[in-house]
mmCIF file of C-alpha atoms in Angstrom:
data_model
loop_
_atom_site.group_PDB
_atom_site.id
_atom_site.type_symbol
_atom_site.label_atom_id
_atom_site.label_comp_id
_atom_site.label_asym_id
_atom_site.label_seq_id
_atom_site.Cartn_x
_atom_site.Cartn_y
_atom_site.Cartn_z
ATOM 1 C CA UNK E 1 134.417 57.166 41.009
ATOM 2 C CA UNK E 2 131.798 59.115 43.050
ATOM 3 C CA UNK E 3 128.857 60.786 41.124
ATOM 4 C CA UNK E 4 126.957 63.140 42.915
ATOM 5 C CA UNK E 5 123.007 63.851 41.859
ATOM 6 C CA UNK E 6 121.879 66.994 43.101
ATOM 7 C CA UNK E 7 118.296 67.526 41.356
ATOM 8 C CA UNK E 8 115.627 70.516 42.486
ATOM 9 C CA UNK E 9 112.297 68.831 43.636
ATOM 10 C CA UNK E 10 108.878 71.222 42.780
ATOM 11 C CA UNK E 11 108.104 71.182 39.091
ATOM 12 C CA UNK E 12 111.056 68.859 38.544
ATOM 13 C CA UNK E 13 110.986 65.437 40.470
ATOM 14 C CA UNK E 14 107.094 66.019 42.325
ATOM 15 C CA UNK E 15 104.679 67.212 40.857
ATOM 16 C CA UNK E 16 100.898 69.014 42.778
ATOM 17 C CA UNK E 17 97.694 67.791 41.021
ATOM 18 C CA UNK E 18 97.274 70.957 39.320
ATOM 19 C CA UNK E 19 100.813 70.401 37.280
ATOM 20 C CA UNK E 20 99.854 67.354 36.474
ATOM 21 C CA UNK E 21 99.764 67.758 32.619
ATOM 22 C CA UNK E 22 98.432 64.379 32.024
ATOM 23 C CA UNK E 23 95.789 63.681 29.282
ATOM 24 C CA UNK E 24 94.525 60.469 27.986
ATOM 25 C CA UNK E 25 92.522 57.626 28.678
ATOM 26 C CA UNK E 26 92.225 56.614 32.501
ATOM 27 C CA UNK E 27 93.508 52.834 31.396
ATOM 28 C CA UNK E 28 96.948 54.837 30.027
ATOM 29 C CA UNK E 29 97.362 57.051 33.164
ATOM 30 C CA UNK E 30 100.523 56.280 35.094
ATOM 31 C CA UNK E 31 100.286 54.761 38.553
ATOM 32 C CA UNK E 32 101.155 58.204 41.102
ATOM 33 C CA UNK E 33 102.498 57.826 44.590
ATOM 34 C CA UNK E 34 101.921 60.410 47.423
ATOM 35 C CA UNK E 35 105.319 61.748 49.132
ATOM 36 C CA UNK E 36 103.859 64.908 50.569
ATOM 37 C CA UNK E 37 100.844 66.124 52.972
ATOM 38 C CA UNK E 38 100.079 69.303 54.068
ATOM 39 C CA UNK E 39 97.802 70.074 56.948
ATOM 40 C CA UNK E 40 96.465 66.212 55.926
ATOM 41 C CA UNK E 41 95.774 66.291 52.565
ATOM 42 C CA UNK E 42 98.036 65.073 49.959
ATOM 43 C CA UNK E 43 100.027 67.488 47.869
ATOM 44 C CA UNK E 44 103.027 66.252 46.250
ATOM 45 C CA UNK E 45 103.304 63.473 44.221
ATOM 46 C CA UNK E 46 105.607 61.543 41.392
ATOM 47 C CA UNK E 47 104.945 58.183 39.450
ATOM 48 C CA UNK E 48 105.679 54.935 40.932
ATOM 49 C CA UNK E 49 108.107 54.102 37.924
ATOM 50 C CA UNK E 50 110.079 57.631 38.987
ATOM 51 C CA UNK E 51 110.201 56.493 42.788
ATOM 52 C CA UNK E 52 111.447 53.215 42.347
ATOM 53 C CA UNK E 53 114.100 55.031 39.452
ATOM 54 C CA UNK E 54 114.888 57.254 42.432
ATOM 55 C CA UNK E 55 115.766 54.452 44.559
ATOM 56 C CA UNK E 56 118.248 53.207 42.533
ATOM 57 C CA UNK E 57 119.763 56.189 41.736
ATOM 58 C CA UNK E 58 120.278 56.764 45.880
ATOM 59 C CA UNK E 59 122.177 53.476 45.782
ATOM 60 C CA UNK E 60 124.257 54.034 42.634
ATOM 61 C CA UNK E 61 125.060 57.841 43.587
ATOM 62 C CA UNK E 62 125.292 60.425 46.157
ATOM 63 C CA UNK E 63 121.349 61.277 45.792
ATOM 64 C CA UNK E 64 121.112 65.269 46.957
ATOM 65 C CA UNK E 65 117.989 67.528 46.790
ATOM 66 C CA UNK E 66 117.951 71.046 46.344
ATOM 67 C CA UNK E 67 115.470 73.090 46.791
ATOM 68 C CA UNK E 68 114.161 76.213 47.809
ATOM 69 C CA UNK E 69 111.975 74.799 50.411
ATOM 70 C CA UNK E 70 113.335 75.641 54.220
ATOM 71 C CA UNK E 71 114.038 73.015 56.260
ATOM 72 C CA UNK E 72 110.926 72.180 57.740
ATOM 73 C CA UNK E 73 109.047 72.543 54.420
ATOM 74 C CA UNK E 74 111.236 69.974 53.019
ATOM 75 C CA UNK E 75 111.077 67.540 55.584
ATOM 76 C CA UNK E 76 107.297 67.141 54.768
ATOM 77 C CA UNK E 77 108.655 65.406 51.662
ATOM 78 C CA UNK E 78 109.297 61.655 51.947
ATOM 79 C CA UNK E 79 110.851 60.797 48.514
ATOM 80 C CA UNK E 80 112.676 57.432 49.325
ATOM 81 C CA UNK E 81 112.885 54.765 52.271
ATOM 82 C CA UNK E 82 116.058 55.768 53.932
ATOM 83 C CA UNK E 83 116.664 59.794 53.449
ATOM 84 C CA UNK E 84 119.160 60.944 51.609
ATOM 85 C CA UNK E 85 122.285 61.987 53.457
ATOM 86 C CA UNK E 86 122.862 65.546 52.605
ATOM 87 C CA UNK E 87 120.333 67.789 51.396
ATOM 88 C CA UNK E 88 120.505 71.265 50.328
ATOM 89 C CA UNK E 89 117.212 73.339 51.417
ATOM 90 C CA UNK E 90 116.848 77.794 51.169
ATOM 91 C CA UNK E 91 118.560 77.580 48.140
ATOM 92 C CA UNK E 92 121.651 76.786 49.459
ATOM 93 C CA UNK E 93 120.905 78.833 52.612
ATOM 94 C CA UNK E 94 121.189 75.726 55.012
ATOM 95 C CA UNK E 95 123.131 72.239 54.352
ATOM 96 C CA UNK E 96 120.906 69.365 56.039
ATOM 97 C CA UNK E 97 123.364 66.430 56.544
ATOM 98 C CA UNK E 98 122.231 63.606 58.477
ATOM 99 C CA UNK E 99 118.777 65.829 58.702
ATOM 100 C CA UNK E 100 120.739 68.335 60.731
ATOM 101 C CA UNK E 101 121.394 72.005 59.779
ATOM 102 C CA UNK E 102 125.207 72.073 59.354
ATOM 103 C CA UNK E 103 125.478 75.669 61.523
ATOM 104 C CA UNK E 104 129.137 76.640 60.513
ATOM 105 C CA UNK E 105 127.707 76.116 56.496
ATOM 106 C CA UNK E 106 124.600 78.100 57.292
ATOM 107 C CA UNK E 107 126.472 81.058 59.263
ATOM 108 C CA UNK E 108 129.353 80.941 56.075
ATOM 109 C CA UNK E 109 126.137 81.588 53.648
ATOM 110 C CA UNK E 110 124.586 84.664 55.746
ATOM 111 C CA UNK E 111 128.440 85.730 55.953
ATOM 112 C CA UNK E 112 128.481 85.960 51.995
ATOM 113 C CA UNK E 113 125.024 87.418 51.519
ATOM 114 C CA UNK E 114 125.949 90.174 53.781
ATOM 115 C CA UNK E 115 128.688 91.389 51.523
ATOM 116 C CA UNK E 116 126.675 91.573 48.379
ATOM 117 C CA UNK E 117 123.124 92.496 48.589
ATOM 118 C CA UNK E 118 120.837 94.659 50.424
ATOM 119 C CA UNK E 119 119.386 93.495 53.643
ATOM 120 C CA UNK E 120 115.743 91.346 53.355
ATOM 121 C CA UNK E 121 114.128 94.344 55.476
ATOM 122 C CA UNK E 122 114.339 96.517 52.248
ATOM 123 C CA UNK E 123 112.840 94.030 50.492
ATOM 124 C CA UNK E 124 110.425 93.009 52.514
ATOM 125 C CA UNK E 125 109.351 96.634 52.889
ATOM 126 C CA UNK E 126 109.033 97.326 49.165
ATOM 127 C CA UNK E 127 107.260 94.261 48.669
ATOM 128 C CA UNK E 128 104.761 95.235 51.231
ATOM 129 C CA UNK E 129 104.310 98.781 49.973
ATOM 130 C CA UNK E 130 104.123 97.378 46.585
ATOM 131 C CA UNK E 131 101.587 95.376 45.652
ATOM 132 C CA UNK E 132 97.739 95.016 45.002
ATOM 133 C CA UNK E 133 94.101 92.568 44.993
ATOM 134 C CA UNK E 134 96.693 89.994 43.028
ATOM 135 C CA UNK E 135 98.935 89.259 46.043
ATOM 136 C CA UNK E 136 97.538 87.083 48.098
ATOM 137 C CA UNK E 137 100.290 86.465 50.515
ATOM 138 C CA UNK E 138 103.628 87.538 51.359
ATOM 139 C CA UNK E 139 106.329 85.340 53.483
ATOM 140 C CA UNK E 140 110.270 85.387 54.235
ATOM 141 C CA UNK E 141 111.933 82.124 54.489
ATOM 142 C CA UNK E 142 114.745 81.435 57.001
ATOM 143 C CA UNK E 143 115.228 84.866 57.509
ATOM 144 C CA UNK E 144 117.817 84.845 53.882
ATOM 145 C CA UNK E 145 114.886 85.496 50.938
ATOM 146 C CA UNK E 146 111.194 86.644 50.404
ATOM 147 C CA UNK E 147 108.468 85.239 48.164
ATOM 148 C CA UNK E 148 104.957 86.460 47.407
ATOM 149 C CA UNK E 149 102.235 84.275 46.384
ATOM 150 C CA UNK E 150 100.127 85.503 43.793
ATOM 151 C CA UNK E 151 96.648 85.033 41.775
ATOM 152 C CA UNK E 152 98.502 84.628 38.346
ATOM 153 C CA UNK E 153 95.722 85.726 36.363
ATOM 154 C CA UNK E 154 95.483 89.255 37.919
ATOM 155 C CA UNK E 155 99.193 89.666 37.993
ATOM 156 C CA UNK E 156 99.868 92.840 35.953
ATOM 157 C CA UNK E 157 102.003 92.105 32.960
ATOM 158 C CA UNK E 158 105.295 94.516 34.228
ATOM 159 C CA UNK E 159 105.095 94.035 38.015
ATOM 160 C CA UNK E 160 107.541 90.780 38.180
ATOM 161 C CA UNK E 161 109.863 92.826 35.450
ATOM 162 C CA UNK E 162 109.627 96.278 37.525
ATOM 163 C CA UNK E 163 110.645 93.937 40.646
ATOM 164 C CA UNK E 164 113.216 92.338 39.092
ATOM 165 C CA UNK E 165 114.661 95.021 37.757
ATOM 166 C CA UNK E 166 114.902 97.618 40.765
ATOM 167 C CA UNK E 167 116.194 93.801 43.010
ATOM 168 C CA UNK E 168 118.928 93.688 40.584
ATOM 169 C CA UNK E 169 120.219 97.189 41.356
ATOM 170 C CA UNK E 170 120.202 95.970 45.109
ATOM 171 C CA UNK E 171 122.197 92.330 44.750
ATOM 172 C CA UNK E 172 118.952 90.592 44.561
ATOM 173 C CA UNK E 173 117.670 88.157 41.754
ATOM 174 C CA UNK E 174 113.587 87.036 40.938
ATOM 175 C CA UNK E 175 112.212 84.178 39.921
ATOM 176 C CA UNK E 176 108.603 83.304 39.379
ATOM 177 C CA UNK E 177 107.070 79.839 40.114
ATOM 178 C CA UNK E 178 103.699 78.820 39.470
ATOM 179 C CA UNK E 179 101.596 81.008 42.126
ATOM 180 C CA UNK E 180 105.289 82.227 43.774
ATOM 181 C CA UNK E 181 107.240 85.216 42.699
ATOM 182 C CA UNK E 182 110.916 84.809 44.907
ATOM 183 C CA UNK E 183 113.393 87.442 45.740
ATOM 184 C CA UNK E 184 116.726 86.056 46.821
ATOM 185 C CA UNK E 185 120.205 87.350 47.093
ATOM 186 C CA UNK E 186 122.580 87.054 44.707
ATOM 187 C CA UNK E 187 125.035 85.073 46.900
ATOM 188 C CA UNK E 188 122.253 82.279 48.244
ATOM 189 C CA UNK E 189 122.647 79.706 45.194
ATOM 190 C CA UNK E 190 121.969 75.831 45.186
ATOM 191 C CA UNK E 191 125.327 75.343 42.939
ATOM 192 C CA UNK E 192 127.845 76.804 46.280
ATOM 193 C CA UNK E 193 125.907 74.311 48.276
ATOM 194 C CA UNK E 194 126.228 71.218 45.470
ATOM 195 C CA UNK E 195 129.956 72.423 45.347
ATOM 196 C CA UNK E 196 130.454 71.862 49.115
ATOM 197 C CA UNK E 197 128.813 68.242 49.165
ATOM 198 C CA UNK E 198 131.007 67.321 46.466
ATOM 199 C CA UNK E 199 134.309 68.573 48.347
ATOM 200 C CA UNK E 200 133.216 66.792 51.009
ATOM 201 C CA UNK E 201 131.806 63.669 49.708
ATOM 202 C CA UNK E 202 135.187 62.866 47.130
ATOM 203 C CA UNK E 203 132.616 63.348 44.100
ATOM 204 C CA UNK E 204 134.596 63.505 40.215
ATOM 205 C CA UNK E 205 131.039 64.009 38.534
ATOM 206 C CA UNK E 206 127.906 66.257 39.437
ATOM 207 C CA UNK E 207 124.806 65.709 37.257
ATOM 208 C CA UNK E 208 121.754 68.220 38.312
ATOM 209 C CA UNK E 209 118.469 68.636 37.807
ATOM 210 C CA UNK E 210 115.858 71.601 37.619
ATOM 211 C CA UNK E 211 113.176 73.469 36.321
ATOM 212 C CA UNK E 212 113.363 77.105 37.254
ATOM 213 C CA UNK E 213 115.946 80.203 36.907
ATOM 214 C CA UNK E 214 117.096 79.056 40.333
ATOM 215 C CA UNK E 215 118.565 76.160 38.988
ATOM 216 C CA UNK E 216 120.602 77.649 35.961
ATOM 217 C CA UNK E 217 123.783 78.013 37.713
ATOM 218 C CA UNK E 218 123.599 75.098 38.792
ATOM 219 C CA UNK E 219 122.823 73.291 35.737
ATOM 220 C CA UNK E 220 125.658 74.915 34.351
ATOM 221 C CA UNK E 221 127.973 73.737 36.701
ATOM 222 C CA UNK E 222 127.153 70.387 36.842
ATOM 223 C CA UNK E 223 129.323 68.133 34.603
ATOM 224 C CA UNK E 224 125.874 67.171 32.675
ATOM 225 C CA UNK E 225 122.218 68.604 33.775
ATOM 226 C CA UNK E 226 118.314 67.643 32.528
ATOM 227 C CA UNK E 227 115.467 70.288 32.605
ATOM 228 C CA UNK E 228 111.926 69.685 32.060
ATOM 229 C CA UNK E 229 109.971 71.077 29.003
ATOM 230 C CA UNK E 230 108.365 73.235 31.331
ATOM 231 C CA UNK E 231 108.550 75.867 33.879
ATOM 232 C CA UNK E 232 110.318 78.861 34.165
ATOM 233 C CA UNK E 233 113.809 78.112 32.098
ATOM 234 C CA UNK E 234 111.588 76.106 29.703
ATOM 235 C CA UNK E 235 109.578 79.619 29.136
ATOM 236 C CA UNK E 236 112.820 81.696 28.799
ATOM 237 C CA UNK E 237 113.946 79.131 26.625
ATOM 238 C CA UNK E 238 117.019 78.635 28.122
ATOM 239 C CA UNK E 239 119.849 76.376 27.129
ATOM 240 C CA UNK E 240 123.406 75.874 28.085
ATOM 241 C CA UNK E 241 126.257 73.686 26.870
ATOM 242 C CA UNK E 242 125.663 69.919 28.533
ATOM 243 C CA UNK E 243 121.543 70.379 29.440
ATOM 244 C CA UNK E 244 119.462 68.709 27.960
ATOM 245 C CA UNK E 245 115.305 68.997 27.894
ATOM 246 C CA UNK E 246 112.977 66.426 28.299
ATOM 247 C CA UNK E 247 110.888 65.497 25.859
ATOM 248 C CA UNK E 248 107.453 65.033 28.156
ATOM 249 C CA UNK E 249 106.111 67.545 30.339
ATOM 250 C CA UNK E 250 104.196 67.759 34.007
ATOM 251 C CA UNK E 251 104.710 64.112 36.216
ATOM 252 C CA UNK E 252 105.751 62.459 33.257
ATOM 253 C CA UNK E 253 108.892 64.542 32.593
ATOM 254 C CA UNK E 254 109.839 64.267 36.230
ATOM 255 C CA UNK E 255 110.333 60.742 35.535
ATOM 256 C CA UNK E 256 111.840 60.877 32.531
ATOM 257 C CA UNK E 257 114.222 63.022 34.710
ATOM 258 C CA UNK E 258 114.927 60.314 37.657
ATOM 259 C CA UNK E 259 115.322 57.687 34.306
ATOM 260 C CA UNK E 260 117.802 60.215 32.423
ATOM 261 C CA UNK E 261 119.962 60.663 35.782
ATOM 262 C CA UNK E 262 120.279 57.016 36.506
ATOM 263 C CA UNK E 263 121.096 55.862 33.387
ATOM 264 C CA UNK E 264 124.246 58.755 33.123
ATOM 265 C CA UNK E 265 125.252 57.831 36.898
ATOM 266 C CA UNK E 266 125.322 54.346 36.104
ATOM 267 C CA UNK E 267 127.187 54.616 32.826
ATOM 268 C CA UNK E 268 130.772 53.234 32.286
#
């Protein structure tokens, strides 16, 4: 029996300093390991216990990220010895297998986003006609989705609603993370990508992993699924049949995650 792992990373399995969450004594702190730099200084990070759970898992499992980093962000992350063999990266926008963009995957995606939602220009445009002081940067990502990256405490209370409401009526979802507020297409999801790696690799279970309302449909399609008590689903309070919620938030619930997924792929 194949099992198949497919668990978001930001917020979920590494953590930055600043979501952290840990309090205590210095003696009680848990040891953390760097997996990420950026321009040279650290950024991402998850406890030793979670990397060496991690490492296990990869050998018990088929071990998959998914994220919605692109490619190159997520190849800045160096989460166990020998890389995993498929990743999913762009929110299901591009399969990585091997390390390598799978092209016929990636041109399949654009294919089905094409047919459902309004092209990234218009978004794009209202995003950059549309804004104020509080938006401090705006991207696109792999030419498939947009993001902004925003001073939280200046964002006005109904922006991310107004946006979210006026992407709907175009095919396009919202989600915001931390400092990021992302605008994807309804047809870019993690869980089409998950479904593919499990075709291909023979897998009979999926377990998933993942903190934001990015994840959800994947969560629900996994055969059993974890998310942290924190972050965006964790805010909306969301719940499905076969999820469960960590009881520890910040670093120490990304562990609990990697512990929580081994134990269920390694169960009789």
């Amino acid at each position: 029996m194949t099992v198949l792992v497919c668990s978001d990373l930001d917020r979920t399995l590494i953590y930055s300093a600043a979501a952290f969450a840990l309090d205590g004594p210095d003696e009680t702190m848990p040891r953390l390991l760097c997996v990420e730099f950026y321009r040279g200084a650290p950024l991402s990070y998850l406890t030793e216990t979670a990397a060496r759970t991690l490492e296990a898992l990869s050998a018990a499992a088929v071990f998959v990220p998914a994220t919605t980093r692109t490619p190159e962000q997520y190849r800045r992350v160096r989460l166990l010895e020998k890389p995993p063999a498929y990743a999913i990266t762009a929110n299901g926008g591009h399969l990585l297998v091997d390390g390598a963009d799978d092209p016929e995957w990636a041109a399949s995606v654009r294919e089905r986003v094409a047919g459902r939602s309004a092209p990234l220009a218009e978004i794009e445009e209202r995003l950059a006609r549309d804004g104020g002081d509080f938006v401090l940067k705006r991207r696109s990502a792999s030419g498939l989705f947009a993001y902004t990256v925003v001073d939280r405490a200046a964002l006005p209370p109904a922006w991310v609603e107004d946006l979210a409401g006026w992407c709907a009526e175009r095919g396009w979802r919202t989600s915001l993370q931390g400092r990021k507020v992302y605008c994807l297409p309804d047809g870019l999801t993690k869980a089409a990508a998950a479904a593919e790696v499990a075709r291909r690799t023979g897998a009979t279970t999926t377990l998933a992993a993942g903190d934001s309302l990015l994840d959800a449909e994947l969560l629900r399609a996994a055969d059993r699924s974890i998310r942290p008590a924190h972050g965006e689903l964790h805010d909306a309070r969301w719940s499905a049949p076969g999820t469960a919620v960590t009881a520890a938030s910040g670093i120490a619930a990304g562990q609990e995650i990697a512990e929580w997924l081994l134990e269920r792929a390694t169960a009789p």
